[in-house]
Coordinates of C-alpha atoms and ligand atoms in Angstrom, one line a residue:
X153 CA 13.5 5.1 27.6
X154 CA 10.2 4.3 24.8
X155 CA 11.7 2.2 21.8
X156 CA 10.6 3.7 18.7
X157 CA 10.7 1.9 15.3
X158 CA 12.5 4.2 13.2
X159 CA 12.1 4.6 9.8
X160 CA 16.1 4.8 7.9
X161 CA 15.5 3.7 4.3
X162 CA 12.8 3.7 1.7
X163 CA 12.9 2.8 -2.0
X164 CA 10.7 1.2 -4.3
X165 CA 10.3 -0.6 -8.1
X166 CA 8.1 0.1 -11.0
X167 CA 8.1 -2.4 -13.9
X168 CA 9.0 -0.6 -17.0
X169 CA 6.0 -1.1 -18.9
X170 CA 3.7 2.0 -18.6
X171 CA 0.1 1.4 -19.5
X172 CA -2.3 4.2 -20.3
X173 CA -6.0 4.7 -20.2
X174 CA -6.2 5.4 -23.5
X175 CA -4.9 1.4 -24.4
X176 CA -8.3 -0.3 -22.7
X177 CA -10.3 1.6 -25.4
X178 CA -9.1 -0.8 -28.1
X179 CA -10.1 -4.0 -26.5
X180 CA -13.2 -2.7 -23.7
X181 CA -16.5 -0.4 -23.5
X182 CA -14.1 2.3 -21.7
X183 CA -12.6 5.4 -22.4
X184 CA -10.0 7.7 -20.4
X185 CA -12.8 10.3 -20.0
X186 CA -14.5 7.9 -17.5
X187 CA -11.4 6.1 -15.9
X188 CA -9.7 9.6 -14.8
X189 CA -13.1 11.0 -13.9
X190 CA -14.2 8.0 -11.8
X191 CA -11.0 7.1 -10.3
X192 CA -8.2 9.9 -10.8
X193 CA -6.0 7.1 -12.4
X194 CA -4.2 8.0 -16.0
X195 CA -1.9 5.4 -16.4
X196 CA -0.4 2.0 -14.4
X197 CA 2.8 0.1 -14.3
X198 CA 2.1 -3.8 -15.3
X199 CA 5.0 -6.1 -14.7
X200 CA 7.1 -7.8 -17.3
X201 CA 6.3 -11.9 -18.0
X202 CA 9.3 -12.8 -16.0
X203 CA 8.6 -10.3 -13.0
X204 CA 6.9 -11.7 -10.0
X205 CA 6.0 -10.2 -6.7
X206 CA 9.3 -11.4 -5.0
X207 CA 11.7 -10.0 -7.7
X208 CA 10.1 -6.5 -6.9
X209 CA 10.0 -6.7 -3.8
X210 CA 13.7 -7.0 -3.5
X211 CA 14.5 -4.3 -6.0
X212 CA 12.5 -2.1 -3.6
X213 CA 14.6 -3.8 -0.6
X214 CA 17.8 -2.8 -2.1
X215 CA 16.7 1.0 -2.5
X216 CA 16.2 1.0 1.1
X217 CA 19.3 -0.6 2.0
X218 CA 21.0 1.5 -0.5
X219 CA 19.5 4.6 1.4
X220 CA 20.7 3.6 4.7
X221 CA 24.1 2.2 3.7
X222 CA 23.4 -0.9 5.1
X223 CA 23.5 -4.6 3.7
X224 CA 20.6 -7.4 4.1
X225 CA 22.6 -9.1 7.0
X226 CA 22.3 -6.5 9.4
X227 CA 18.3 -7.0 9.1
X228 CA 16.4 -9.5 11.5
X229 CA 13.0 -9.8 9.8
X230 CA 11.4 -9.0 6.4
X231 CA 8.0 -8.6 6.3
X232 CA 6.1 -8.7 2.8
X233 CA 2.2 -7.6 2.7
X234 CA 0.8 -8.9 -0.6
X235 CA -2.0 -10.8 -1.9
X236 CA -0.4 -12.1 -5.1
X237 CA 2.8 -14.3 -3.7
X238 CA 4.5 -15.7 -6.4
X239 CA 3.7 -19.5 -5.4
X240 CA 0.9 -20.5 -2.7
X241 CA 4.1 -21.0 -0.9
X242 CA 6.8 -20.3 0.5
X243 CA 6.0 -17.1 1.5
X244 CA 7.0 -13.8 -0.9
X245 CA 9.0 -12.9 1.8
X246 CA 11.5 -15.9 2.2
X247 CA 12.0 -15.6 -1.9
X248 CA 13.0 -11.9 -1.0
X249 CA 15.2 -13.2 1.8
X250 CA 17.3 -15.5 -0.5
X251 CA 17.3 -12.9 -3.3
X252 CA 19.4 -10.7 -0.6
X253 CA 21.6 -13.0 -0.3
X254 CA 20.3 -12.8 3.8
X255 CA 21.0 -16.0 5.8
X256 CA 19.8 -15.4 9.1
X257 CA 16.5 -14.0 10.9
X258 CA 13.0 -14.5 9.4
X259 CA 11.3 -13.7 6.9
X260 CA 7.5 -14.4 6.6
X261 CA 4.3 -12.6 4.6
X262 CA 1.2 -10.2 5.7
X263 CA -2.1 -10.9 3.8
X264 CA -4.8 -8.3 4.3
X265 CA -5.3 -6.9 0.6
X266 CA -5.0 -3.7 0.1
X267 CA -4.5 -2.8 4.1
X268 CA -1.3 -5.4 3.7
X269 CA 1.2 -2.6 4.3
X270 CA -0.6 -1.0 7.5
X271 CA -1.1 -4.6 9.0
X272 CA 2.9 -5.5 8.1
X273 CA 4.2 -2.1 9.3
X274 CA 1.9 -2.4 12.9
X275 CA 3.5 -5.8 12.9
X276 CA 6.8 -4.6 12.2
X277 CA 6.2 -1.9 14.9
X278 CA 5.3 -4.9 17.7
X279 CA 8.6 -7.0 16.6
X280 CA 10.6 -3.8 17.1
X281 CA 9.2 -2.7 20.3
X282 CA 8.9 -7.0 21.8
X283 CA 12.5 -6.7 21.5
X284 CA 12.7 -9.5 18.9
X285 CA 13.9 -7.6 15.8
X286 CA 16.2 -4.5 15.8
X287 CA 16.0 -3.6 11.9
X288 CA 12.5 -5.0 10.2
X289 CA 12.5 -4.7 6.1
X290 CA 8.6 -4.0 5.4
X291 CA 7.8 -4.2 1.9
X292 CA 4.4 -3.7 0.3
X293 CA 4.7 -5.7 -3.0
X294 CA 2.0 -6.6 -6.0
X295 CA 1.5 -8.4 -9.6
X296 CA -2.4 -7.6 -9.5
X297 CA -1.8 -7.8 -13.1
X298 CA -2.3 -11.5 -13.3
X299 CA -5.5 -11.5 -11.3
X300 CA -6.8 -9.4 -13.6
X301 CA -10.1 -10.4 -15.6
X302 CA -9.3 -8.5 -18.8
X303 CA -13.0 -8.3 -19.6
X304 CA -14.2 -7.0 -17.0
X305 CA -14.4 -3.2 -17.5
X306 CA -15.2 -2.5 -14.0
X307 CA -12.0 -4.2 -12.4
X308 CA -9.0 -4.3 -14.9
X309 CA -8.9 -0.6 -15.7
X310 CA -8.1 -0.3 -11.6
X311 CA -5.3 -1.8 -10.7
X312 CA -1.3 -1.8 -11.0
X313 CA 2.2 -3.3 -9.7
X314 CA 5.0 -2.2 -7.9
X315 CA 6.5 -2.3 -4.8
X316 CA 7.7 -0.2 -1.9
X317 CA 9.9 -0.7 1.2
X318 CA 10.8 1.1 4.3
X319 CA 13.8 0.0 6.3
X320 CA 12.5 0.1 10.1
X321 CA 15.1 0.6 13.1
X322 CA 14.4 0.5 16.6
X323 CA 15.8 3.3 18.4
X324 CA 15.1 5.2 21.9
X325 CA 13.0 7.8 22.0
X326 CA 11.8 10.0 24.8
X327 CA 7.6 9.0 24.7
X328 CA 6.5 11.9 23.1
X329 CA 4.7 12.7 19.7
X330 CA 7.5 14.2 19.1
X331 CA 9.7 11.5 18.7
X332 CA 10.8 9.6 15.4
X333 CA 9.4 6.5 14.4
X334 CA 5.9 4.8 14.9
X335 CA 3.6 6.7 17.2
X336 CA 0.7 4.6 16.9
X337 CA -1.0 2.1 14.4
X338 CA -5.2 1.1 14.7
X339 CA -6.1 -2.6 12.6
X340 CA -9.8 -3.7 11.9
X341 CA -11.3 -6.3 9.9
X342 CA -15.2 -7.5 9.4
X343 CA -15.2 -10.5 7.5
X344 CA -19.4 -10.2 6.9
X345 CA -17.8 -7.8 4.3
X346 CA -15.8 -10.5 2.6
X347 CA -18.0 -11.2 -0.6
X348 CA -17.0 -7.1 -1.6
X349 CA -14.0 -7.9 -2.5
X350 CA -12.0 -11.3 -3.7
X351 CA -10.4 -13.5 -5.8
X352 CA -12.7 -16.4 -7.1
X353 CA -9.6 -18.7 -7.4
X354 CA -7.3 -20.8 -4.5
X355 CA -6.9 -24.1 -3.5
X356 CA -10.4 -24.6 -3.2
X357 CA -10.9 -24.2 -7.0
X358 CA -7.5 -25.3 -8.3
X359 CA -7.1 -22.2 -10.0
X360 CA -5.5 -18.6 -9.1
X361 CA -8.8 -17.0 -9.9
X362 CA -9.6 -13.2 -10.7
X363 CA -10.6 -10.1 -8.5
X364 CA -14.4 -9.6 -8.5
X365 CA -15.2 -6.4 -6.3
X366 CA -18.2 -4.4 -5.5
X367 CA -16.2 -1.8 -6.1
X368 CA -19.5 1.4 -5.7
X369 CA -20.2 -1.1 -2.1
X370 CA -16.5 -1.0 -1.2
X371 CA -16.5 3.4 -2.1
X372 CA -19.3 3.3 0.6
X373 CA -17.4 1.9 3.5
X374 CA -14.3 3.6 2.7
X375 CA -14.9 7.4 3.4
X376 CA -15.7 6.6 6.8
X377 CA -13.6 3.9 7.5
X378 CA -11.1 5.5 6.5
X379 CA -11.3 8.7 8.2
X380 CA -12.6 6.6 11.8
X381 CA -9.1 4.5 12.1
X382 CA -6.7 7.7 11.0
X383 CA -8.8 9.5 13.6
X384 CA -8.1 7.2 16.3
X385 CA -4.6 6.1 15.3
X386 CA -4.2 10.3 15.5
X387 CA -6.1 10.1 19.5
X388 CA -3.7 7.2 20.4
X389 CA -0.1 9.4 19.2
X390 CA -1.7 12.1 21.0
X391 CA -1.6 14.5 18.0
X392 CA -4.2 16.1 16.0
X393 CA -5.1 16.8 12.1
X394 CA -3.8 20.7 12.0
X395 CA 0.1 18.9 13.4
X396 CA -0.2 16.8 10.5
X397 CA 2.3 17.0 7.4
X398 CA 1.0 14.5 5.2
X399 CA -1.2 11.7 5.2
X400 CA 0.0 9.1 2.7
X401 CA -3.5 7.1 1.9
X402 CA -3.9 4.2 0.0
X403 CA -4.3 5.3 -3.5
X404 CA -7.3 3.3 -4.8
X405 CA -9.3 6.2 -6.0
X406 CA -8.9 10.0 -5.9
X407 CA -12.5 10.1 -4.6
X408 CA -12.1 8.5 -2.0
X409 CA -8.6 9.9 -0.9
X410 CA -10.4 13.8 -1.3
X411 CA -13.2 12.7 0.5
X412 CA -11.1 11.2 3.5
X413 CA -8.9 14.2 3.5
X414 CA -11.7 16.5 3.4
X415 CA -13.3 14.3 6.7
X416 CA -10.2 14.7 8.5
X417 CA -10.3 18.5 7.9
X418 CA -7.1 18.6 5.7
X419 CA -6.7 20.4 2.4
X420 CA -5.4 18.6 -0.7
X421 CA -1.6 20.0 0.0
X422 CA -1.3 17.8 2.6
X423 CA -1.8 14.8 0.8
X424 CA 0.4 12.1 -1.2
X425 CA -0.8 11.4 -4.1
X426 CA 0.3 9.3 -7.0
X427 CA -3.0 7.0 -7.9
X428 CA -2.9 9.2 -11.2
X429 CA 0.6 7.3 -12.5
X430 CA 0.5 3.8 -10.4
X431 CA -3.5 2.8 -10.6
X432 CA -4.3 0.8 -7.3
X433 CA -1.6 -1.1 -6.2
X434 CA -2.9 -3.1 -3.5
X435 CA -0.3 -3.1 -0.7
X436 CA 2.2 -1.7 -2.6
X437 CA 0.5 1.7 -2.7
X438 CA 1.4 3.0 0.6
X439 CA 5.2 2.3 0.2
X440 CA 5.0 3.3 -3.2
X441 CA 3.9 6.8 -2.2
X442 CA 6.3 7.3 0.4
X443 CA 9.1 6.4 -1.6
X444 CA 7.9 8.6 -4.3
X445 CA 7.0 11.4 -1.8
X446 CA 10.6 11.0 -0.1
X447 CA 11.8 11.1 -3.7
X448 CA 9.8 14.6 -4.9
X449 CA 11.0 15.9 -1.7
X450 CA 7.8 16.1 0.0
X451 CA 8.5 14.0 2.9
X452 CA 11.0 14.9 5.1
X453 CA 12.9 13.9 8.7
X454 CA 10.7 14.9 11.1
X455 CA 7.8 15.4 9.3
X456 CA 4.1 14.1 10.8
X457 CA 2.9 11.2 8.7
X458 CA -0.9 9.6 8.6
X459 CA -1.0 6.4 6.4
X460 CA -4.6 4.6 6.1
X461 CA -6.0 2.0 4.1
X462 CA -8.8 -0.3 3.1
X463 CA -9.0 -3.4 1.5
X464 CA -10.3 -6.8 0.9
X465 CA -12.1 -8.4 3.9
X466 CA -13.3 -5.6 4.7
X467 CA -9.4 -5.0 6.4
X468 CA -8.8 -1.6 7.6
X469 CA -6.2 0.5 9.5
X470 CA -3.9 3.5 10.1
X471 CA -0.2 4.0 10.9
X472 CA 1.0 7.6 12.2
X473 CA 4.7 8.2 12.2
X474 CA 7.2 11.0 12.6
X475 CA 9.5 10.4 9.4
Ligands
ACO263 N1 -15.6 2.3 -18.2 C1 -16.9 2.8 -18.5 N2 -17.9 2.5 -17.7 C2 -17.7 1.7 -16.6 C3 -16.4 1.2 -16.3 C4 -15.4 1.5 -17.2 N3 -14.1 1.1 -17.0 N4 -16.5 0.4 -15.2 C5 -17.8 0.5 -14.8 N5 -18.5 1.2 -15.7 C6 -20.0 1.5 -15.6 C7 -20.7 0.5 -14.8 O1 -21.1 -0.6 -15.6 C8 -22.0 1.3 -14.4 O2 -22.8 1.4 -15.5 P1 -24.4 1.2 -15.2 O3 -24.8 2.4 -14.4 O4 -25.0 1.2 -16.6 O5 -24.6 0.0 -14.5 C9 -21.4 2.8 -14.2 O6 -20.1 2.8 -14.9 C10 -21.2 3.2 -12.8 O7 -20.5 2.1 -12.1 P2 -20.2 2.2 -10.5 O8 -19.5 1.0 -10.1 O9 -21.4 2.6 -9.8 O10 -19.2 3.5 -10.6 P3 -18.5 4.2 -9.4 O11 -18.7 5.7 -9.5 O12 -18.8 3.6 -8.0 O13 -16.9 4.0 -9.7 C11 -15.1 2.6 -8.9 C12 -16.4 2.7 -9.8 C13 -14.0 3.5 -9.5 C14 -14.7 1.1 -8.9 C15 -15.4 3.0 -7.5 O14 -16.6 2.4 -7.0 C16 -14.3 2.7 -6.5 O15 -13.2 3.3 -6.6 N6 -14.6 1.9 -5.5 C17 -13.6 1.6 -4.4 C18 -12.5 0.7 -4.8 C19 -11.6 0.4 -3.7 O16 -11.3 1.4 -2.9 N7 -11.3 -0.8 -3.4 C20 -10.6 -1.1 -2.1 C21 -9.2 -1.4 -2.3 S1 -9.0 -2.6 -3.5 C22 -8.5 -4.1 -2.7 O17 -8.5 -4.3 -1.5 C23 -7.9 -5.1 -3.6

C-alpha cells in the first residue's frame, strides 16, 4: 500500500473590487499598453479595508469544504502559505482555524513568497504520508495590496489578492504515476538571491515596509528555474512532459509562464492561465488557478498536473499531482 495525499476539494475568494490597468494612468507614468504587453496582466482583485489575509483565506476554506461535503472538524491540519499575515502573529493559519469554528489539530503558516503554496502543499504532502494528518486544508492566501508602494510604477501595477485552497486527503494508492494525489514535490532556495526581492519593513524597522524587487533580475532566474524543478519533480513521479495535462504555474508574468512552458516542450493549451484577471498574487496564485481551472472545467479527476513557482528568497519548487 503507498499513501497518497489526495486532493477532494478546492475553492477559492476574490475581493470584489476589480482594478483595471487603465486606473494607474491617473495617478503613475503607466499605461495599459505597457502593463498587458510586459506582464500579460489586465486587471487585479484588491481587497476591501476590512479584508485581511485570514478572512480570505477561510472563504476559500469553506469552498473546499463545501466541495467535499465535509465540515472543519474532520480536518487535522491547516496550512496557510503567505507573506502578508494579518498580525506578525499568531500565524494566518490559527485566525483561519478559529474562523472555522475548528477546535482541534493544528494550524500553523508557510512563508516562502511567492513559492508559499508549493512549499505548504510539499509540506502538506509529508504530514499526510508521516501519518500525522489524514485531511490537511492548504490555502495559498494574500493582501499584497498593503505592501504596495503606490509610487512605484515598477511594483504596484504587479500584484493582486485572493486566496485559494485545496482540501488534501490521504488515501491508498497502488505506487504508480498513475495514482491520485501527490506524485512528487522538488523545494529550493538561495538566499545570496535575497536582495531581488523583499519587503523593506519588519521588526527590524518597526514598520510593515513595501516590496522592492529587481523584478528584470528576478525574469532572469525564473525561465530556468522554473523549467529545472518541474523537470525534476516530473523525473521523480516517473512521468514525462507529453503525459502532462496541465501545468498550473505561478502567474507572475505571462512571459515567463510561455517561456517556461515553451522549455518544457508544451504548447500554450496545456497551460492555466489567469495572471490576465488576478495580477500576481503571491502564494495565492497557484490555488487561485486551480480553483478557477476546476471551475472553467479544465481540470479534471485524473488529470496530470505540473504546478511550479518562484519567489522571494530566491525560493523555488514544483508539485506534480494526478487531480
Ligand atoms: N509602466 C511603464 N514603464 C515602466 C513600468 C510601468 N508600470 N514599470 C517599469 N517601467 C519602465 C522601467 O522604468 C524601465 O524604463 P528604463 O528602460 O527607462 O529604465 C522599462 O520600463 C523596462 O523595465 P524592466 O524592469 O527592464 O522591464 P521588464 O521587461 O523586465 O518587465 C517586469 C518588468 C514585468 C517586472 C518583469 O521583469 C517581471 O515580470 N519580472 C519577474 C517578476 C516575478 O516573477 N517575480 C517573482 C514572483 S513575485 C514574489 O515572489 C513576491
Amino acid at each position: 500500500m503507498t499513501l497518497r495525499a489526495v486532493v477532494i476539494g478546492v475553492g477559492h475568494y476574490l475581493p470584489e473590487r476589480v482594478v483595471p490597468n487603465a486606473e494607474f494612468e491617473k495617478t503613475l507614468d503607466t499605461n495599459d499598453e505597457w502593463i498587458k504587453a510586459r506582464s500579460g496582466i489586465e486587471r487585479r482583485h484588491f481587497a476591501a479595508e476590512d479584508e485581511t489575509t485570514s478572512s480570505m483565506a477561510a472563504e476559500a476554506c469553506k469552498a473546499a469544504l463545501n466541495m467535499a461535503g465535509l465540515s472543519a472538524d474532520d480536518v487535522d491540519a491547516i496550512i496557510v502559505a503567505t507573506s502578508t499575515a494579518d498580525l506578525t502573529f499568531p500565524s494566518a493559519a490559527t485566525m483561519v482555524q478559529a474562523e472555522l469554528g475548528m477546535t482541534k489539530g493544528f494550524a500553523f503558516d508557510v512563508q516562502a513568497v511567492c513559492a508559499g503554496f508549493v512549499f505548504a502543499l510539499s509540506n502538506a504532502n509529508a504530514l499526510i504520508l508521516s501519518g500525522q494528518a489524514k485531511r490537511v486544508l492548504v490555502i495559498g492566501a494574500e493582501t499584497f495590496s498593503k505592501i504596495m508602494d503606490w509610487t512605484d510604477r515598477s511594483t504596484c501595477v504587479l500584484f493582486g489578492d485572493g486566496a485559494g485552497a485545496l482540501l488534501l486527503e490521504a488515501q491508498e494508492g497502488t505506487g504508480t504515476s498513475e495514482d491520485r494525489g501527490i506524485l512528487s514535490t522538488d523545494l529550493n532556495s538561495d538566499g545570496r538571491h535575497k536582495d531581488l526581492l523583499y519587503v523593506d519593513g519588519g521588526v527590524s524597522t518597526g514598520t510593515t515596509g513595501y516590496l522592492r524587487m529587481q523584478g528584470n533580475q528576478v525574469f532572469r532566474h525564473a525561465v530556468e528555474k522554473l523549467a529545472a524543478t518541474a523537470n525534476t519533480a516530473m523525473d521523480a513521479a516517473g512521468v514525462t512532459a507529453d503525459e502532462v495535462d496541465w501545468i498550473v504555474p505561478h502567474q507572475a508574468n505571462i512571459r515567463i509562464i510561455q517561456g517556461t512552458a515553451k522549455k518544457l516542450g508544451l504548447p500554450m493549451e496545456n497551460v492555466v492561465v489567469t495572471v490576465q484577471d488576478h495580477g500576481n498574487t503571491s502564494a495565492a496564485s497557484i490555488p487561485l488557478a486551480l480553483s478557477v481551472g476546476h471551475a472553467r472545467g479544465q481540470i479534471k479527476q485524473g488529470d496530470l498536473i505540473v504546478t511550479e513557482a518562484i519567489g522571494g528568497g530566491l525560493a523555488w519548487g514544483a508539485v506534480v499531482l494526478r487531480w
